[in-house]
Amino acid sequence: MNYLNKNYLNVKGYIWLLFVILSVFFVSVPQIDILVANLFYDGKSFPLNKTLLETFFYTSVKPIVLAFLVGSLVIFFYNLLKKTDILNLTPKTMLYIILVLGIAPGLIVNTTLKENWGRPRPKQIKEFGGKLDFKPAFVMSKQDGYSFSSGHTAAAFSLIGFALLSQRRKKLYLNLAITYGILVSIARMAAGGHFLSDVVTSFFIVWISTHIFYKLIFKKDS
């Protein structure tokens, strides 16, 4: 079983295996998405939608990620002008940050999947008072839905990339980033905006991509 702990493209074998197993599971047992979504449905609506906590986690993602990006750019250009090395924000580091934010949440999740997959959101399907038909994860639909996969979840989990850059307390920052991503994921499901498979897929896409970029840019394991 040592192969499970080995790195493949800087990602542990058990992460790759778990992603494959869960992906097959969501396709083979699509009812799990209905069952989980039903936990947040009261028979008429998704009552947690628009509540204070749901709204906070939904609206917090963009400003938080933007703040990290803008803050990194400011420090980077300050380092260039003053010839300092605050937080080790070098050209390599900025390239890594741009790839982390641009490829996984941007290109893969939002541009490729959400814009083309057409999967209806939970609140749009007939099972939960909508008019559209349910479609399993990874199955393309022509219903112009934007459920698969979750853009907010991907953006929230992209903070993992910043956590990997920390020189101290890396485990703490990783746990904080993952916790935040989980809370955003729950908020999106509670609002009827995404299925369990949507948020799980976004997590794995970001986790795998982030670690691959780390290896490619810094030439070492994260």
PDB file of C-alpha atoms in Angstrom:
ATOM      1  CA  MET A   1       0.000   0.000   0.000  1.00  0.00           C
ATOM      2  CA  ASN A   2       3.031   2.290  -0.123  1.00  0.00           C
ATOM      3  CA  TYR A   3       1.945   3.509  -3.539  1.00  0.00           C
ATOM      4  CA  LEU A   4      -0.949   5.347  -1.867  1.00  0.00           C
ATOM      5  CA  ASN A   5       1.483   7.574   0.028  1.00  0.00           C
ATOM      6  CA  LYS A   6       3.719   8.258  -2.942  1.00  0.00           C
ATOM      7  CA  ASN A   7       3.498  11.522  -4.823  1.00  0.00           C
ATOM      8  CA  TYR A   8       2.287  11.469  -8.410  1.00  0.00           C
ATOM      9  CA  LEU A   9       2.703  14.937  -9.940  1.00  0.00           C
ATOM     10  CA  ASN A  10       3.116  16.141  -6.352  1.00  0.00           C
ATOM     11  CA  VAL A  11      -0.265  14.691  -5.345  1.00  0.00           C
ATOM     12  CA  LYS A  12      -0.559  11.734  -2.981  1.00  0.00           C
ATOM     13  CA  GLY A  13      -1.721   8.494  -4.535  1.00  0.00           C
ATOM     14  CA  TYR A  14      -4.667   8.219  -2.168  1.00  0.00           C
ATOM     15  CA  ILE A  15      -5.946  11.631  -3.345  1.00  0.00           C
ATOM     16  CA  TRP A  16      -5.960  10.487  -6.979  1.00  0.00           C
ATOM     17  CA  LEU A  17      -7.610   7.208  -6.001  1.00  0.00           C
ATOM     18  CA  LEU A  18     -10.241   8.902  -3.840  1.00  0.00           C
ATOM     19  CA  PHE A  19     -11.122  11.328  -6.629  1.00  0.00           C
ATOM     20  CA  VAL A  20     -11.604   8.475  -9.094  1.00  0.00           C
ATOM     21  CA  ILE A  21     -13.647   6.404  -6.632  1.00  0.00           C
ATOM     22  CA  LEU A  22     -15.923   9.312  -5.708  1.00  0.00           C
ATOM     23  CA  SER A  23     -16.370  10.320  -9.347  1.00  0.00           C
ATOM     24  CA  VAL A  24     -17.430   6.789 -10.276  1.00  0.00           C
ATOM     25  CA  PHE A  25     -19.687   6.696  -7.216  1.00  0.00           C
ATOM     26  CA  PHE A  26     -21.470   9.932  -8.130  1.00  0.00           C
ATOM     27  CA  VAL A  27     -22.074   8.662 -11.651  1.00  0.00           C
ATOM     28  CA  SER A  28     -23.117   5.162 -10.566  1.00  0.00           C
ATOM     29  CA  VAL A  29     -25.259   6.247  -7.608  1.00  0.00           C
ATOM     30  CA  PRO A  30     -26.595   9.685  -8.652  1.00  0.00           C
ATOM     31  CA  GLN A  31     -29.376   9.422  -6.064  1.00  0.00           C
ATOM     32  CA  ILE A  32     -26.847  10.445  -3.414  1.00  0.00           C
ATOM     33  CA  ASP A  33     -27.002  13.999  -4.767  1.00  0.00           C
ATOM     34  CA  ILE A  34     -30.783  14.036  -4.385  1.00  0.00           C
ATOM     35  CA  LEU A  35     -30.573  12.613  -0.869  1.00  0.00           C
ATOM     36  CA  VAL A  36     -28.050  15.194   0.319  1.00  0.00           C
ATOM     37  CA  ALA A  37     -29.882  18.091  -1.336  1.00  0.00           C
ATOM     38  CA  ASN A  38     -33.081  16.915   0.320  1.00  0.00           C
ATOM     39  CA  LEU A  39     -31.484  17.511   3.733  1.00  0.00           C
ATOM     40  CA  PHE A  40     -31.697  21.240   3.020  1.00  0.00           C
ATOM     41  CA  TYR A  41     -35.182  21.157   1.443  1.00  0.00           C
ATOM     42  CA  ASP A  42     -38.332  21.587   3.532  1.00  0.00           C
ATOM     43  CA  GLY A  43     -40.799  20.429   0.897  1.00  0.00           C
ATOM     44  CA  LYS A  44     -41.371  23.885  -0.543  1.00  0.00           C
ATOM     45  CA  SER A  45     -38.016  25.635  -0.697  1.00  0.00           C
ATOM     46  CA  PHE A  46     -34.448  25.752   0.570  1.00  0.00           C
ATOM     47  CA  PRO A  47     -35.093  27.763   3.772  1.00  0.00           C
ATOM     48  CA  LEU A  48     -31.428  28.466   4.476  1.00  0.00           C
ATOM     49  CA  ASN A  49     -31.130  30.357   1.204  1.00  0.00           C
ATOM     50  CA  LYS A  50     -30.601  34.106   1.759  1.00  0.00           C
ATOM     51  CA  THR A  51     -30.079  33.656   5.491  1.00  0.00           C
ATOM     52  CA  LEU A  52     -27.305  35.641   7.164  1.00  0.00           C
ATOM     53  CA  LEU A  53     -24.727  32.841   7.287  1.00  0.00           C
ATOM     54  CA  GLU A  54     -25.490  31.578   3.786  1.00  0.00           C
ATOM     55  CA  THR A  55     -25.272  35.083   2.371  1.00  0.00           C
ATOM     56  CA  PHE A  56     -22.019  35.763   4.228  1.00  0.00           C
ATOM     57  CA  PHE A  57     -20.224  32.718   2.858  1.00  0.00           C
ATOM     58  CA  TYR A  58     -21.668  33.242  -0.621  1.00  0.00           C
ATOM     59  CA  THR A  59     -20.658  36.888  -0.863  1.00  0.00           C
ATOM     60  CA  SER A  60     -17.354  36.608   1.015  1.00  0.00           C
ATOM     61  CA  VAL A  61     -15.535  34.483  -1.542  1.00  0.00           C
ATOM     62  CA  LYS A  62     -14.860  37.073  -4.239  1.00  0.00           C
ATOM     63  CA  PRO A  63     -13.622  39.878  -1.942  1.00  0.00           C
ATOM     64  CA  ILE A  64     -11.430  37.512   0.077  1.00  0.00           C
ATOM     65  CA  VAL A  65      -9.777  35.953  -2.960  1.00  0.00           C
ATOM     66  CA  LEU A  66      -9.437  39.366  -4.598  1.00  0.00           C
ATOM     67  CA  ALA A  67      -7.856  40.749  -1.429  1.00  0.00           C
ATOM     68  CA  PHE A  68      -5.259  37.964  -1.436  1.00  0.00           C
ATOM     69  CA  LEU A  69      -4.497  38.571  -5.106  1.00  0.00           C
ATOM     70  CA  VAL A  70      -4.295  42.365  -4.885  1.00  0.00           C
ATOM     71  CA  GLY A  71      -2.309  42.176  -1.654  1.00  0.00           C
ATOM     72  CA  SER A  72       0.160  39.812  -3.303  1.00  0.00           C
ATOM     73  CA  LEU A  73       0.540  42.114  -6.313  1.00  0.00           C
ATOM     74  CA  VAL A  74       1.107  45.168  -4.130  1.00  0.00           C
ATOM     75  CA  ILE A  75       3.797  43.414  -2.093  1.00  0.00           C
ATOM     76  CA  PHE A  76       5.366  41.985  -5.258  1.00  0.00           C
ATOM     77  CA  PHE A  77       5.735  45.384  -6.943  1.00  0.00           C
ATOM     78  CA  TYR A  78       6.917  46.938  -3.687  1.00  0.00           C
ATOM     79  CA  ASN A  79       9.630  44.279  -3.540  1.00  0.00           C
ATOM     80  CA  LEU A  80      10.655  45.119  -7.096  1.00  0.00           C
ATOM     81  CA  LEU A  81      10.822  48.848  -6.460  1.00  0.00           C
ATOM     82  CA  LYS A  82      12.539  48.641  -3.100  1.00  0.00           C
ATOM     83  CA  LYS A  83      14.584  45.552  -3.916  1.00  0.00           C
ATOM     84  CA  THR A  84      13.338  43.802  -0.806  1.00  0.00           C
ATOM     85  CA  ASP A  85      11.964  40.302  -0.269  1.00  0.00           C
ATOM     86  CA  ILE A  86       8.830  40.673   1.858  1.00  0.00           C
ATOM     87  CA  LEU A  87       7.021  37.324   2.201  1.00  0.00           C
ATOM     88  CA  ASN A  88       9.285  35.925  -0.526  1.00  0.00           C
ATOM     89  CA  LEU A  89       6.928  37.243  -3.226  1.00  0.00           C
ATOM     90  CA  THR A  90       9.221  36.683  -6.187  1.00  0.00           C
ATOM     91  CA  PRO A  91       8.282  36.474  -9.896  1.00  0.00           C
ATOM     92  CA  LYS A  92       8.053  32.688  -9.490  1.00  0.00           C
ATOM     93  CA  THR A  93       5.676  33.080  -6.587  1.00  0.00           C
ATOM     94  CA  MET A  94       3.438  35.484  -8.523  1.00  0.00           C
ATOM     95  CA  LEU A  95       3.377  33.130 -11.503  1.00  0.00           C
ATOM     96  CA  TYR A  96       2.290  30.348  -9.170  1.00  0.00           C
ATOM     97  CA  ILE A  97      -0.484  32.511  -7.646  1.00  0.00           C
ATOM     98  CA  ILE A  98      -1.782  33.517 -11.079  1.00  0.00           C
ATOM     99  CA  LEU A  99      -1.837  29.884 -12.203  1.00  0.00           C
ATOM    100  CA  VAL A 100      -3.569  28.738  -9.007  1.00  0.00           C
ATOM    101  CA  LEU A 101      -6.323  31.338  -9.342  1.00  0.00           C
ATOM    102  CA  GLY A 102      -6.579  31.363 -13.119  1.00  0.00           C
ATOM    103  CA  ILE A 103      -6.449  27.714 -14.129  1.00  0.00           C
ATOM    104  CA  ALA A 104      -8.421  25.671 -11.568  1.00  0.00           C
ATOM    105  CA  PRO A 105     -11.268  28.024 -10.495  1.00  0.00           C
ATOM    106  CA  GLY A 106     -11.104  30.086 -13.680  1.00  0.00           C
ATOM    107  CA  LEU A 107     -10.350  27.996 -16.750  1.00  0.00           C
ATOM    108  CA  ILE A 108     -11.293  24.489 -15.595  1.00  0.00           C
ATOM    109  CA  VAL A 109     -14.289  25.039 -13.310  1.00  0.00           C
ATOM    110  CA  ASN A 110     -15.955  28.224 -14.528  1.00  0.00           C
ATOM    111  CA  THR A 111     -14.998  28.447 -18.192  1.00  0.00           C
ATOM    112  CA  THR A 112     -14.876  24.764 -19.164  1.00  0.00           C
ATOM    113  CA  LEU A 113     -17.301  22.992 -16.842  1.00  0.00           C
ATOM    114  CA  LYS A 114     -19.918  25.517 -15.665  1.00  0.00           C
ATOM    115  CA  GLU A 115     -20.265  27.221 -19.040  1.00  0.00           C
ATOM    116  CA  ASN A 116     -20.583  24.006 -21.029  1.00  0.00           C
ATOM    117  CA  TRP A 117     -21.941  21.182 -18.871  1.00  0.00           C
ATOM    118  CA  GLY A 118     -25.511  22.490 -18.572  1.00  0.00           C
ATOM    119  CA  ARG A 119     -26.325  20.668 -15.348  1.00  0.00           C
ATOM    120  CA  PRO A 120     -29.339  22.228 -13.557  1.00  0.00           C
ATOM    121  CA  ARG A 121     -28.990  23.339  -9.957  1.00  0.00           C
ATOM    122  CA  PRO A 122     -30.957  21.518  -7.219  1.00  0.00           C
ATOM    123  CA  LYS A 123     -33.502  24.341  -6.926  1.00  0.00           C
ATOM    124  CA  GLN A 124     -34.117  24.120 -10.690  1.00  0.00           C
ATOM    125  CA  ILE A 125     -35.063  20.448 -10.900  1.00  0.00           C
ATOM    126  CA  LYS A 126     -38.503  18.883 -10.551  1.00  0.00           C
ATOM    127  CA  GLU A 127     -37.622  17.041  -7.356  1.00  0.00           C
ATOM    128  CA  PHE A 128     -37.272  20.381  -5.580  1.00  0.00           C
ATOM    129  CA  GLY A 129     -40.049  22.415  -7.145  1.00  0.00           C
ATOM    130  CA  GLY A 130     -38.293  23.379 -10.367  1.00  0.00           C
ATOM    131  CA  LYS A 131     -39.041  22.572 -13.982  1.00  0.00           C
ATOM    132  CA  LEU A 132     -35.841  20.938 -15.208  1.00  0.00           C
ATOM    133  CA  ASP A 133     -34.703  17.309 -15.168  1.00  0.00           C
ATOM    134  CA  PHE A 134     -32.017  16.041 -12.804  1.00  0.00           C
ATOM    135  CA  LYS A 135     -28.715  15.049 -14.389  1.00  0.00           C
ATOM    136  CA  PRO A 136     -25.940  13.100 -12.652  1.00  0.00           C
ATOM    137  CA  ALA A 137     -22.473  14.559 -12.204  1.00  0.00           C
ATOM    138  CA  PHE A 138     -20.142  14.320 -15.214  1.00  0.00           C
ATOM    139  CA  VAL A 139     -23.147  13.855 -17.546  1.00  0.00           C
ATOM    140  CA  MET A 140     -23.561  16.772 -19.931  1.00  0.00           C
ATOM    141  CA  SER A 141     -26.992  18.354 -20.281  1.00  0.00           C
ATOM    142  CA  LYS A 142     -28.589  20.784 -22.738  1.00  0.00           C
ATOM    143  CA  GLN A 143     -30.660  22.543 -20.085  1.00  0.00           C
ATOM    144  CA  ASP A 144     -28.400  25.591 -19.705  1.00  0.00           C
ATOM    145  CA  GLY A 145     -27.741  24.947 -16.022  1.00  0.00           C
ATOM    146  CA  TYR A 146     -24.626  26.095 -14.177  1.00  0.00           C
ATOM    147  CA  SER A 147     -24.402  23.593 -11.350  1.00  0.00           C
ATOM    148  CA  PHE A 148     -21.404  21.465 -12.361  1.00  0.00           C
ATOM    149  CA  SER A 149     -19.070  22.199 -10.850  1.00  0.00           C
ATOM    150  CA  SER A 150     -19.122  24.854  -8.118  1.00  0.00           C
ATOM    151  CA  GLY A 151     -17.272  28.067  -8.945  1.00  0.00           C
ATOM    152  CA  HIS A 152     -17.612  29.541  -5.455  1.00  0.00           C
ATOM    153  CA  THR A 153     -16.296  26.331  -3.926  1.00  0.00           C
ATOM    154  CA  ALA A 154     -13.327  26.259  -6.290  1.00  0.00           C
ATOM    155  CA  ALA A 155     -12.490  29.892  -5.551  1.00  0.00           C
ATOM    156  CA  ALA A 156     -12.760  29.334  -1.786  1.00  0.00           C
ATOM    157  CA  PHE A 157     -10.508  26.272  -1.906  1.00  0.00           C
ATOM    158  CA  SER A 158      -7.981  28.177  -4.040  1.00  0.00           C
ATOM    159  CA  LEU A 159      -6.795  29.734  -0.762  1.00  0.00           C
ATOM    160  CA  ILE A 160      -5.036  26.386  -0.302  1.00  0.00           C
ATOM    161  CA  GLY A 161      -2.534  27.683  -2.823  1.00  0.00           C
ATOM    162  CA  PHE A 162      -1.664  30.628  -0.598  1.00  0.00           C
ATOM    163  CA  ALA A 163      -1.417  28.336   2.432  1.00  0.00           C
ATOM    164  CA  LEU A 164       1.192  26.224   0.657  1.00  0.00           C
ATOM    165  CA  LEU A 165       3.394  29.303   0.331  1.00  0.00           C
ATOM    166  CA  SER A 166       3.602  29.865   4.078  1.00  0.00           C
ATOM    167  CA  GLN A 167       6.948  29.195   5.684  1.00  0.00           C
ATOM    168  CA  ARG A 168       5.508  28.804   9.173  1.00  0.00           C
ATOM    169  CA  ARG A 169       2.297  27.242  10.457  1.00  0.00           C
ATOM    170  CA  LYS A 170       1.576  25.794   7.046  1.00  0.00           C
ATOM    171  CA  LYS A 171      -0.624  23.075   8.501  1.00  0.00           C
ATOM    172  CA  LEU A 172      -2.703  25.658  10.375  1.00  0.00           C
ATOM    173  CA  TYR A 173      -3.255  27.777   7.271  1.00  0.00           C
ATOM    174  CA  LEU A 174      -4.091  24.708   5.216  1.00  0.00           C
ATOM    175  CA  ASN A 175      -6.685  23.667   7.757  1.00  0.00           C
ATOM    176  CA  LEU A 176      -8.158  27.171   7.778  1.00  0.00           C
ATOM    177  CA  ALA A 177      -8.346  27.252   3.970  1.00  0.00           C
ATOM    178  CA  ILE A 178      -9.962  23.815   3.832  1.00  0.00           C
ATOM    179  CA  THR A 179     -12.417  24.713   6.590  1.00  0.00           C
ATOM    180  CA  TYR A 180     -13.413  27.884   4.775  1.00  0.00           C
ATOM    181  CA  GLY A 181     -13.886  25.932   1.555  1.00  0.00           C
ATOM    182  CA  ILE A 182     -16.083  23.380   3.323  1.00  0.00           C
ATOM    183  CA  LEU A 183     -18.248  26.107   4.879  1.00  0.00           C
ATOM    184  CA  VAL A 184     -18.705  27.789   1.496  1.00  0.00           C
ATOM    185  CA  SER A 185     -19.581  24.384   0.006  1.00  0.00           C
ATOM    186  CA  ILE A 186     -22.222  23.760   2.669  1.00  0.00           C
ATOM    187  CA  ALA A 187     -23.649  27.246   2.116  1.00  0.00           C
ATOM    188  CA  ARG A 188     -23.977  26.619  -1.612  1.00  0.00           C
ATOM    189  CA  MET A 189     -25.708  23.275  -1.046  1.00  0.00           C
ATOM    190  CA  ALA A 190     -27.975  24.765   1.627  1.00  0.00           C
ATOM    191  CA  ALA A 191     -29.088  27.441  -0.845  1.00  0.00           C
ATOM    192  CA  GLY A 192     -30.011  24.840  -3.437  1.00  0.00           C
ATOM    193  CA  GLY A 193     -27.248  26.143  -5.668  1.00  0.00           C
ATOM    194  CA  HIS A 194     -25.132  23.017  -5.925  1.00  0.00           C
ATOM    195  CA  PHE A 195     -25.146  19.276  -5.374  1.00  0.00           C
ATOM    196  CA  LEU A 196     -22.662  17.392  -3.212  1.00  0.00           C
ATOM    197  CA  SER A 197     -20.871  16.112  -6.318  1.00  0.00           C
ATOM    198  CA  ASP A 198     -20.436  19.692  -7.582  1.00  0.00           C
ATOM    199  CA  VAL A 199     -18.532  20.884  -4.526  1.00  0.00           C
ATOM    200  CA  VAL A 200     -16.534  17.672  -4.099  1.00  0.00           C
ATOM    201  CA  THR A 201     -15.390  17.807  -7.713  1.00  0.00           C
ATOM    202  CA  SER A 202     -14.335  21.442  -7.357  1.00  0.00           C
ATOM    203  CA  PHE A 203     -12.298  20.613  -4.263  1.00  0.00           C
ATOM    204  CA  PHE A 204     -10.343  17.864  -6.009  1.00  0.00           C
ATOM    205  CA  ILE A 205      -9.762  19.961  -9.127  1.00  0.00           C
ATOM    206  CA  VAL A 206      -8.287  22.770  -7.026  1.00  0.00           C
ATOM    207  CA  TRP A 207      -6.287  20.526  -4.696  1.00  0.00           C
ATOM    208  CA  ILE A 208      -4.708  18.547  -7.524  1.00  0.00           C
ATOM    209  CA  SER A 209      -4.035  21.570  -9.743  1.00  0.00           C
ATOM    210  CA  THR A 210      -2.553  23.622  -6.912  1.00  0.00           C
ATOM    211  CA  HIS A 211      -0.071  20.933  -5.924  1.00  0.00           C
ATOM    212  CA  ILE A 212       0.914  20.283  -9.537  1.00  0.00           C
ATOM    213  CA  PHE A 213       1.624  23.990 -10.089  1.00  0.00           C
ATOM    214  CA  TYR A 214       3.659  24.112  -6.891  1.00  0.00           C
ATOM    215  CA  LYS A 215       5.870  21.312  -8.152  1.00  0.00           C
ATOM    216  CA  LEU A 216       6.223  22.811 -11.628  1.00  0.00           C
ATOM    217  CA  ILE A 217       7.122  26.301 -10.399  1.00  0.00           C
ATOM    218  CA  PHE A 218       9.230  25.590  -7.329  1.00  0.00           C
ATOM    219  CA  LYS A 219      10.657  22.218  -8.394  1.00  0.00           C
ATOM    220  CA  LYS A 220       9.936  20.665  -5.023  1.00  0.00           C
ATOM    221  CA  ASP A 221       7.149  18.848  -3.237  1.00  0.00           C
ATOM    222  CA  SER A 222       4.665  20.951  -1.322  1.00  0.00           C
TER     223      SER A 222
END
